[in-house]
Short mmCIF file of C-alpha atoms in Angstrom, two decimals:
data_model
loop_
_atom_site.label_atom_id
_atom_site.label_comp_id
_atom_site.label_asym_id
_atom_site.label_seq_id
_atom_site.Cartn_x
_atom_site.Cartn_y
_atom_site.Cartn_z
CA UNK A 1 0.00 0.00 0.00
CA UNK A 2 1.50 3.34 -1.08
CA UNK A 3 2.70 5.94 1.40
CA UNK A 4 3.66 9.58 1.03
CA UNK A 5 6.80 10.99 2.64
CA UNK A 6 7.13 14.70 3.40
CA UNK A 7 10.10 16.58 4.78
CA UNK A 8 8.61 19.81 6.05
CA UNK A 9 9.77 23.37 6.49
CA UNK A 10 9.84 24.55 2.88
CA UNK A 11 7.94 27.60 1.68
CA UNK A 12 5.85 26.90 -1.42
CA UNK A 13 5.98 29.18 -4.45
CA UNK A 14 4.63 28.77 -7.96
CA UNK A 15 1.50 27.74 -9.84
CA UNK A 16 -0.73 24.74 -9.20
CA UNK A 17 -3.25 23.93 -11.94
CA UNK A 18 -6.63 23.09 -10.41
CA UNK A 19 -8.22 19.95 -11.86
CA UNK A 20 -11.85 19.39 -12.74
CA UNK A 21 -14.06 18.88 -9.71
CA UNK A 22 -14.52 15.31 -8.48
CA UNK A 23 -17.83 16.19 -6.83
CA UNK A 24 -19.08 17.61 -10.12
CA UNK A 25 -17.69 14.90 -12.39
CA UNK A 26 -19.45 11.98 -10.69
CA UNK A 27 -23.08 13.21 -11.02
CA UNK A 28 -22.29 14.55 -14.49
CA UNK A 29 -21.20 11.06 -15.53
CA UNK A 30 -24.43 9.63 -14.10
CA UNK A 31 -26.49 11.92 -16.38
CA UNK A 32 -25.34 9.77 -19.31
CA UNK A 33 -27.91 7.19 -18.15
CA UNK A 34 -30.64 9.66 -19.14
CA UNK A 35 -29.66 9.76 -22.82
CA UNK A 36 -28.12 7.65 -25.57
CA UNK A 37 -25.63 10.51 -25.87
CA UNK A 38 -22.93 10.93 -26.63
CA UNK A 39 -22.16 13.07 -23.61
CA UNK A 40 -18.62 14.43 -23.64
CA UNK A 41 -17.23 15.92 -20.44
CA UNK A 42 -14.14 18.10 -20.78
CA UNK A 43 -11.66 19.12 -18.02
CA UNK A 44 -12.17 15.63 -16.57
CA UNK A 45 -10.02 14.73 -13.54
CA UNK A 46 -8.05 11.48 -13.46
CA UNK A 47 -9.10 10.10 -10.08
CA UNK A 48 -9.87 6.74 -8.50
CA UNK A 49 -13.52 7.74 -7.97
CA UNK A 50 -13.85 8.63 -11.66
CA UNK A 51 -12.47 5.20 -12.56
CA UNK A 52 -14.97 3.59 -10.17
CA UNK A 53 -17.88 5.51 -11.72
CA UNK A 54 -16.65 4.60 -15.20
CA UNK A 55 -16.66 0.93 -14.20
CA UNK A 56 -20.14 1.21 -12.74
CA UNK A 57 -21.57 2.86 -15.86
CA UNK A 58 -19.78 0.37 -18.11
CA UNK A 59 -21.41 -2.57 -16.30
CA UNK A 60 -24.77 -0.83 -16.80
CA UNK A 61 -24.05 -1.12 -20.54
CA UNK A 62 -22.70 2.33 -21.42
CA UNK A 63 -19.57 2.83 -23.51
CA UNK A 64 -17.09 4.96 -21.55
CA UNK A 65 -14.06 6.46 -23.29
CA UNK A 66 -11.74 8.22 -20.81
CA UNK A 67 -9.00 10.06 -22.73
CA UNK A 68 -6.60 11.03 -19.96
CA UNK A 69 -4.30 13.00 -22.24
CA UNK A 70 -7.14 15.10 -23.67
CA UNK A 71 -8.84 15.17 -20.22
CA UNK A 72 -12.18 14.12 -21.67
CA UNK A 73 -14.74 11.46 -20.84
CA UNK A 74 -17.23 10.45 -23.53
CA UNK A 75 -20.22 8.32 -22.55
CA UNK A 76 -22.72 6.82 -24.97
CA UNK A 77 -25.32 4.11 -25.37
CA UNK A 78 -28.37 2.98 -23.41
CA UNK A 79 -28.21 0.97 -20.20
CA UNK A 80 -29.01 -2.73 -20.62
CA UNK A 81 -28.35 -3.72 -17.00
CA UNK A 82 -30.36 -1.96 -14.31
CA UNK A 83 -28.50 -3.36 -11.29
CA UNK A 84 -25.66 -1.55 -9.51
CA UNK A 85 -23.87 -4.32 -7.60
CA UNK A 86 -22.44 -4.15 -4.10
CA UNK A 87 -18.85 -4.81 -5.21
CA UNK A 88 -18.83 -1.53 -7.14
CA UNK A 89 -21.19 0.63 -5.08
CA UNK A 90 -19.44 -0.13 -1.77
CA UNK A 91 -16.31 1.66 -3.01
CA UNK A 92 -17.97 5.04 -3.43
CA UNK A 93 -21.07 6.65 -2.02
CA UNK A 94 -21.72 8.68 -5.18
CA UNK A 95 -22.67 5.41 -6.91
CA UNK A 96 -26.20 5.89 -5.53
CA UNK A 97 -26.57 8.70 -8.09
CA UNK A 98 -27.43 6.12 -10.76
CA UNK A 99 -30.71 5.40 -8.95
CA UNK A 100 -32.71 8.45 -10.06
CA UNK A 101 -31.66 8.34 -13.73
CA UNK A 102 -32.30 4.59 -14.06
CA UNK A 103 -35.81 4.76 -12.55
CA UNK A 104 -36.67 7.89 -14.53
CA UNK A 105 -35.67 6.42 -17.89
CA UNK A 106 -36.27 2.68 -17.53
CA UNK A 107 -38.90 2.47 -14.80
CA UNK A 108 -36.88 0.35 -12.43
CA UNK A 109 -33.49 -0.04 -10.76
CA UNK A 110 -31.76 -2.29 -8.26
CA UNK A 111 -28.95 -0.44 -6.50
CA UNK A 112 -26.84 -1.61 -3.59
CA UNK A 113 -26.85 0.55 -0.50
CA UNK A 114 -23.72 2.72 -0.84
CA UNK A 115 -20.32 2.81 0.84
CA UNK A 116 -17.50 5.39 0.69
CA UNK A 117 -15.55 7.18 3.43
CA UNK A 118 -16.32 6.31 7.05
CA UNK A 119 -17.16 9.89 8.02
CA UNK A 120 -20.78 9.34 8.97
CA UNK A 121 -23.90 7.36 8.24
CA UNK A 122 -25.11 9.64 5.43
CA UNK A 123 -28.44 7.83 4.93
CA UNK A 124 -30.19 7.78 1.56
CA UNK A 125 -33.64 8.24 3.10
CA UNK A 126 -34.11 11.65 1.46
CA UNK A 127 -33.41 10.20 -1.99
CA UNK A 128 -35.91 7.39 -1.48
CA UNK A 129 -38.67 9.50 0.06
CA UNK A 130 -38.47 11.96 -2.83
CA UNK A 131 -38.66 9.19 -5.43
CA UNK A 132 -41.71 7.78 -3.63
CA UNK A 133 -43.34 11.21 -3.86
CA UNK A 134 -42.72 11.02 -7.60
CA UNK A 135 -44.57 7.72 -7.83
CA UNK A 136 -41.83 5.13 -7.37
CA UNK A 137 -42.30 2.07 -5.21
CA UNK A 138 -39.27 1.46 -3.01
CA UNK A 139 -38.26 -1.73 -1.21
CA UNK A 140 -34.99 -2.49 0.55
CA UNK A 141 -34.11 -6.18 0.50
CA UNK A 142 -30.79 -7.94 1.13
CA UNK A 143 -28.87 -4.69 1.15
CA UNK A 144 -30.32 -3.45 -2.13
CA UNK A 145 -32.67 -0.61 -3.01
CA UNK A 146 -35.33 -1.90 -5.40
CA UNK A 147 -37.20 0.94 -7.09
CA UNK A 148 -39.97 0.56 -9.65
CA UNK A 149 -42.11 3.02 -11.57
CA UNK A 150 -43.61 1.03 -14.47
CA UNK A 151 -45.74 3.98 -15.62
CA UNK A 152 -42.88 6.45 -15.25
CA UNK A 153 -42.13 9.03 -12.58
CA UNK A 154 -44.59 11.86 -12.06
CA UNK A 155 -43.79 15.47 -11.27
CA UNK A 156 -44.19 16.38 -7.60
CA UNK A 157 -43.41 19.04 -5.02
CA UNK A 158 -40.44 17.68 -3.11
CA UNK A 159 -39.53 19.52 0.09
CA UNK A 160 -36.27 18.35 1.63
CA UNK A 161 -36.35 18.63 5.44
CA UNK A 162 -32.61 19.30 5.37
CA UNK A 163 -30.17 20.31 2.65
CA UNK A 164 -28.67 17.31 0.87
CA UNK A 165 -26.35 17.60 -2.11
CA UNK A 166 -26.72 13.97 -3.16
CA UNK A 167 -30.51 13.92 -2.84
CA UNK A 168 -30.79 17.17 -4.79
CA UNK A 169 -28.64 15.71 -7.57
CA UNK A 170 -30.55 12.44 -7.75
CA UNK A 171 -33.98 14.04 -7.84
CA UNK A 172 -32.89 16.79 -10.24
CA UNK A 173 -31.74 14.14 -12.71
CA UNK A 174 -34.86 12.03 -12.22
CA UNK A 175 -37.17 15.02 -12.69
CA UNK A 176 -35.82 15.77 -16.17
CA UNK A 177 -37.66 12.75 -17.60
CA UNK A 178 -40.64 12.75 -15.21
CA UNK A 179 -44.13 13.50 -16.47
CA UNK A 180 -45.12 17.05 -15.59
CA UNK A 181 -43.44 19.59 -13.32
CA UNK A 182 -41.26 18.84 -10.32
CA UNK A 183 -40.50 21.50 -7.71
CA UNK A 184 -37.51 20.86 -5.46
CA UNK A 185 -37.68 22.99 -2.31
CA UNK A 186 -34.71 23.47 0.03
CA UNK A 187 -32.42 22.29 -2.74
CA UNK A 188 -28.67 22.35 -2.23
CA UNK A 189 -26.95 25.34 -3.85
CA UNK A 190 -23.39 24.03 -4.19
CA UNK A 191 -21.55 24.95 -7.41
CA UNK A 192 -21.64 21.26 -8.36
CA UNK A 193 -25.47 21.42 -8.40
CA UNK A 194 -25.34 24.44 -10.67
CA UNK A 195 -22.90 22.62 -12.94
CA UNK A 196 -25.15 19.56 -13.07
CA UNK A 197 -28.16 21.70 -13.97
CA UNK A 198 -26.16 23.45 -16.70
CA UNK A 199 -25.18 20.08 -18.20
CA UNK A 200 -28.77 18.81 -18.07
CA UNK A 201 -29.89 21.98 -19.85
CA UNK A 202 -27.32 21.29 -22.57
CA UNK A 203 -28.82 17.82 -22.94
CA UNK A 204 -32.26 19.41 -23.43
CA UNK A 205 -33.72 19.54 -19.91
CA UNK A 206 -35.94 22.42 -18.80
CA UNK A 207 -34.87 23.81 -15.43
CA UNK A 208 -35.59 27.10 -13.67
CA UNK A 209 -34.15 28.54 -10.47
CA UNK A 210 -30.59 27.34 -11.05
CA UNK A 211 -28.34 28.57 -8.24
CA UNK A 212 -31.24 28.99 -5.80
CA UNK A 213 -32.78 26.69 -3.20
CA UNK A 214 -35.93 26.20 -5.33
CA UNK A 215 -35.55 24.29 -8.58
CA UNK A 216 -38.42 23.83 -11.01
CA UNK A 217 -38.05 21.09 -13.62
CA UNK A 218 -40.43 20.60 -16.53
CA UNK A 219 -40.09 16.98 -17.61
CA UNK A 220 -39.29 16.14 -21.24
CA UNK A 221 -39.68 12.85 -23.11
CA UNK A 222 -36.01 12.45 -24.06
CA UNK A 223 -32.60 14.07 -23.83
CA UNK A 224 -29.95 14.38 -26.52
CA UNK A 225 -26.16 14.68 -26.90
CA UNK A 226 -24.01 17.41 -25.38
CA UNK A 227 -20.48 18.60 -24.65
CA UNK A 228 -19.97 20.04 -21.17
CA UNK A 229 -16.91 21.44 -19.34
CA UNK A 230 -16.49 20.32 -15.71
CA UNK A 231 -15.97 23.19 -13.27
CA UNK A 232 -12.64 23.49 -11.40
CA UNK A 233 -12.44 21.67 -8.07
CA UNK A 234 -13.15 24.20 -5.31
CA UNK A 235 -12.06 21.77 -2.58
CA UNK A 236 -8.73 21.14 -4.29
CA UNK A 237 -8.32 24.92 -4.64
CA UNK A 238 -9.11 25.46 -0.96
CA UNK A 239 -6.71 22.68 0.02
CA UNK A 240 -3.79 24.20 -1.88
CA UNK A 241 -4.69 27.62 -0.50
CA UNK A 242 -4.14 26.09 2.95
CA UNK A 243 -0.84 24.61 1.70
CA UNK A 244 0.38 28.07 0.70
CA UNK A 245 -0.76 29.52 4.03
CA UNK A 246 0.65 26.81 6.29
CA UNK A 247 4.12 27.13 4.68
CA UNK A 248 4.14 30.93 4.44
CA UNK A 249 4.32 30.68 0.66
CA UNK A 250 2.77 32.33 -2.37
CA UNK A 251 0.85 30.18 -4.82
CA UNK A 252 -1.27 30.82 -7.91
CA UNK A 253 -4.21 28.41 -8.11
CA UNK A 254 -4.63 28.15 -11.86
CA UNK A 255 -8.25 28.19 -12.99
CA UNK A 256 -9.73 28.42 -9.48
CA UNK A 257 -12.88 30.51 -9.05
CA UNK A 258 -13.51 32.85 -6.13
CA UNK A 259 -17.29 32.56 -6.41
CA UNK A 260 -17.12 28.79 -5.89
CA UNK A 261 -15.31 28.95 -2.54
CA UNK A 262 -18.07 30.64 -0.55
CA UNK A 263 -17.21 31.27 3.09
CA UNK A 264 -13.84 29.52 2.78
CA UNK A 265 -12.26 32.69 1.38
CA UNK A 266 -13.70 34.88 4.13
CA UNK A 267 -12.46 32.52 6.86
CA UNK A 268 -8.99 32.28 5.31
CA UNK A 269 -8.79 36.07 5.15
CA UNK A 270 -9.89 36.32 8.79
CA UNK A 271 -7.04 33.94 9.64
CA UNK A 272 -4.47 36.19 7.97
CA UNK A 273 -4.31 34.63 4.51
CA UNK A 274 -4.41 36.89 1.45
CA UNK A 275 -6.63 35.55 -1.35
CA UNK A 276 -6.76 37.68 -4.50
CA UNK A 277 -8.56 37.10 -7.78
CA UNK A 278 -6.30 37.29 -10.83
CA UNK A 279 -6.77 36.70 -14.54
CA UNK A 280 -5.38 33.19 -14.26
CA UNK A 281 -7.11 32.08 -11.07
CA UNK A 282 -6.52 32.88 -7.39
CA UNK A 283 -3.30 34.13 -5.82
CA UNK A 284 -2.83 32.99 -2.21
CA UNK A 285 -0.11 34.17 0.16
CA UNK A 286 0.70 34.64 3.83
CA UNK A 287 3.21 37.30 4.71
CA UNK A 288 2.58 37.52 8.46
CA UNK A 289 1.41 35.12 11.18
CA UNK A 290 -1.77 33.08 11.21
CA UNK A 291 -4.59 33.95 13.61
CA UNK A 292 -6.80 31.44 15.38
CA UNK A 293 -10.22 31.70 13.70
CA UNK A 294 -13.47 29.95 14.60
CA UNK A 295 -15.40 28.12 11.91
CA UNK A 296 -18.62 26.11 11.59
CA UNK A 297 -19.32 23.87 8.61
CA UNK A 298 -22.53 24.63 6.73
CA UNK A 299 -24.11 23.97 3.33
CA UNK A 300 -22.92 26.25 0.53
CA UNK A 301 -22.32 29.19 0.56
CA UNK A 302 -21.21 28.38 4.13
CA UNK A 303 -17.87 26.81 5.02
CA UNK A 304 -17.61 23.44 3.28
CA UNK A 305 -17.37 20.32 5.43
CA UNK A 306 -14.85 19.03 2.88
CA UNK A 307 -12.50 21.85 3.97
CA UNK A 308 -12.78 21.29 7.71
CA UNK A 309 -9.81 18.92 8.14
CA UNK A 310 -7.52 21.11 6.03
CA UNK A 311 -8.45 24.23 7.97
CA UNK A 312 -7.86 22.40 11.24
CA UNK A 313 -4.32 21.57 10.09
CA UNK A 314 -3.81 25.25 9.36
CA UNK A 315 -5.08 26.28 12.79
CA UNK A 316 -2.60 23.89 14.44
CA UNK A 317 0.18 26.43 13.74
CA UNK A 318 -1.86 29.63 14.22
CA UNK A 319 -1.49 32.08 17.09
CA UNK A 320 -4.20 31.69 19.72
CA UNK A 321 -7.10 29.27 19.67
CA UNK A 322 -9.78 28.28 17.18
CA UNK A 323 -13.08 26.46 17.70
CA UNK A 324 -14.04 24.23 14.79
CA UNK A 325 -17.60 22.92 14.75
CA UNK A 326 -18.73 20.18 12.38
CA UNK A 327 -22.46 20.18 11.62
CA UNK A 328 -22.67 17.97 8.53
CA UNK A 329 -21.05 14.61 9.36
CA UNK A 330 -20.79 13.09 12.82
CA UNK A 331 -17.47 11.23 12.41
CA UNK A 332 -15.37 13.88 10.76
CA UNK A 333 -12.75 14.40 13.47
CA UNK A 334 -10.90 11.14 12.85
CA UNK A 335 -7.80 13.10 11.79
CA UNK A 336 -7.49 14.67 15.27
CA UNK A 337 -5.53 11.80 16.91
CA UNK A 338 -3.10 11.77 13.99
CA UNK A 339 -2.53 15.53 14.15
CA UNK A 340 -1.88 15.27 17.88
CA UNK A 341 0.81 12.67 17.11
CA UNK A 342 2.55 15.50 15.26
CA UNK A 343 2.39 17.82 18.28
CA UNK A 344 -0.91 19.55 17.66
CA UNK A 345 -2.93 20.66 20.70
CA UNK A 346 -6.53 19.69 20.04
CA UNK A 347 -9.36 18.86 22.39
CA UNK A 348 -12.69 17.78 20.99
CA UNK A 349 -16.04 16.85 22.39
CA UNK A 350 -19.03 15.93 20.30
CA UNK A 351 -19.21 18.13 17.25
CA UNK A 352 -16.64 20.78 18.26
CA UNK A 353 -12.87 20.89 18.57
CA UNK A 354 -10.67 23.50 20.23
CA UNK A 355 -7.32 23.93 18.49
CA UNK A 356 -4.58 25.80 20.33
CA UNK A 357 -1.81 26.72 17.95
CA UNK A 358 1.79 25.60 18.49
CA UNK A 359 4.96 27.18 17.12
CA UNK A 360 5.91 24.09 15.15
CA UNK A 361 4.63 20.60 14.43
CA UNK A 362 6.93 17.57 14.41
CA UNK A 363 7.10 14.95 11.67
CA UNK A 364 5.71 11.51 12.54
CA UNK A 365 4.25 8.40 10.95
CA UNK A 366 0.48 8.91 10.64
CA UNK A 367 -2.50 7.01 9.26
CA UNK A 368 -5.08 8.42 6.86
CA UNK A 369 -8.69 7.53 7.71
CA UNK A 370 -10.63 9.23 4.90
CA UNK A 371 -10.12 11.46 1.87
CA UNK A 372 -9.95 14.90 3.49
CA UNK A 373 -8.16 13.59 6.58
CA UNK A 374 -5.44 12.28 4.25
CA UNK A 375 -4.69 15.67 2.78
CA UNK A 376 -4.87 17.42 6.16
CA UNK A 377 -1.99 15.22 7.29
CA UNK A 378 -0.02 16.16 4.20
CA UNK A 379 -0.60 19.84 4.99
CA UNK A 380 0.60 19.29 8.55
CA UNK A 381 3.65 17.48 7.19
CA UNK A 382 4.50 20.45 4.97
CA UNK A 383 4.74 22.65 8.07
CA UNK A 384 6.34 20.10 10.38
CA UNK A 385 9.96 19.79 11.38
CA UNK A 386 11.44 16.51 10.20
CA UNK A 387 9.88 13.67 8.24
CA UNK A 388 6.23 12.72 8.04
CA UNK A 389 5.01 9.44 6.54
CA UNK A 390 1.31 9.36 5.61
CA UNK A 391 0.08 5.78 5.34
CA UNK A 392 -3.02 4.44 3.53
CA UNK A 393 -3.01 7.17 0.89
CA UNK A 394 -5.44 5.25 -1.33
CA UNK A 395 -8.06 7.52 0.21
CA UNK A 396 -6.16 10.49 -1.21
CA UNK A 397 -6.23 9.14 -4.76
CA UNK A 398 -10.03 9.18 -4.70
CA UNK A 399 -10.13 12.98 -4.76
CA UNK A 400 -6.71 14.51 -5.48
CA UNK A 401 -4.94 14.17 -8.79
CA UNK A 402 -1.16 13.66 -8.48
CA UNK A 403 -0.99 15.62 -5.22
CA UNK A 404 2.66 14.80 -4.60
CA UNK A 405 3.64 15.94 -8.12
CA UNK A 406 1.73 19.20 -7.84
CA UNK A 407 3.27 20.05 -4.46
CA UNK A 408 6.78 19.00 -5.49
CA UNK A 409 6.54 21.30 -8.52
CA UNK A 410 6.18 24.35 -6.25
CA UNK A 411 8.93 23.49 -3.80
CA UNK A 412 7.68 20.80 -1.42
CA UNK A 413 9.99 17.94 -0.44
CA UNK A 414 7.44 15.19 -1.01
CA UNK A 415 7.39 11.83 -2.71
CA UNK A 416 5.25 8.74 -3.05
CA UNK A 417 6.70 5.52 -1.71
CA UNK A 418 5.36 2.28 -3.20
CA UNK A 419 3.82 -0.13 -0.74
#
């Protein structure tokens, strides 16, 4: 199993190109089930999760051509297998996004209950309740969701009791081929939702309210081909912004968009990090010390839960104290024990952690527990004195493209060690 070795203490300087967003690419790929295509996605990231989704869609019967050099994914054909098996779905929670498109187009689907990172239960109840409101019959047997709608899905008013990105994506896709009008209330507003809606519109869907918490979808009988560019990864951009800040460096995040980062930029600025929009992306630097800054994770445009671990690593070397409160996932402090192995001073209880900054972290062998925890340990290693070995980096490869190469190119002493 691969490991990553970091020798810390180097200031980072240069340009990091931001890849296409993982959290946008996966639902965009699932939209191919709604049409015979072809659907061509440009600016496609080369990630383990993308490979997993490609395999899942291929076993459904689609033709998937992933041109890594051209950074495109082209999907075509109609599904001839309506089951998403456990062996594939267990690897990645986003696999459940095939459920809505399959039921909407073919009237039935059998999808394994999903897996993914161990950061919380993340139930699919909201997805299933919404599909039932649209006329589907849902049964869960032997670990599988069995959904049927032999007469097709019907438009409905779906009110989510809480904001859910995945449920919004699933129902938005399903509604495009439903009979009549579907209103989605309390919809997630993340940039990835907006990107998904834009792609569906290119395919021929009729959607109003894009970018708001109320989406109105007028169902159509069929969708056609399209070419769609995937938005830059805002979480990758935020992560490398923290890398620049934690090392006292200056980094240009090529292609990153300020409007996609929401409260992350405001919190970074409060902590003493300069984030400036430029023609080529975002320029991030830290010329003075870091300040302890409180943060609470919230749905977009609030502070992203996917940035919580990275920001905690940053606060480990800030002056003063910071309270970090996690409101989205209940198990998302699993990186805390590993950071404390490196000398961090963190106390946590329930959903909140108090981080008291130290002058310097110390390199140590640490264990990654999930995707964002993995990269938080790399950030800590960049600032630490001595050598840090991050084990179990397969989590990292799910969401970060060539992280060690990108960091090495701007001055980090980092390398991947084969297992």
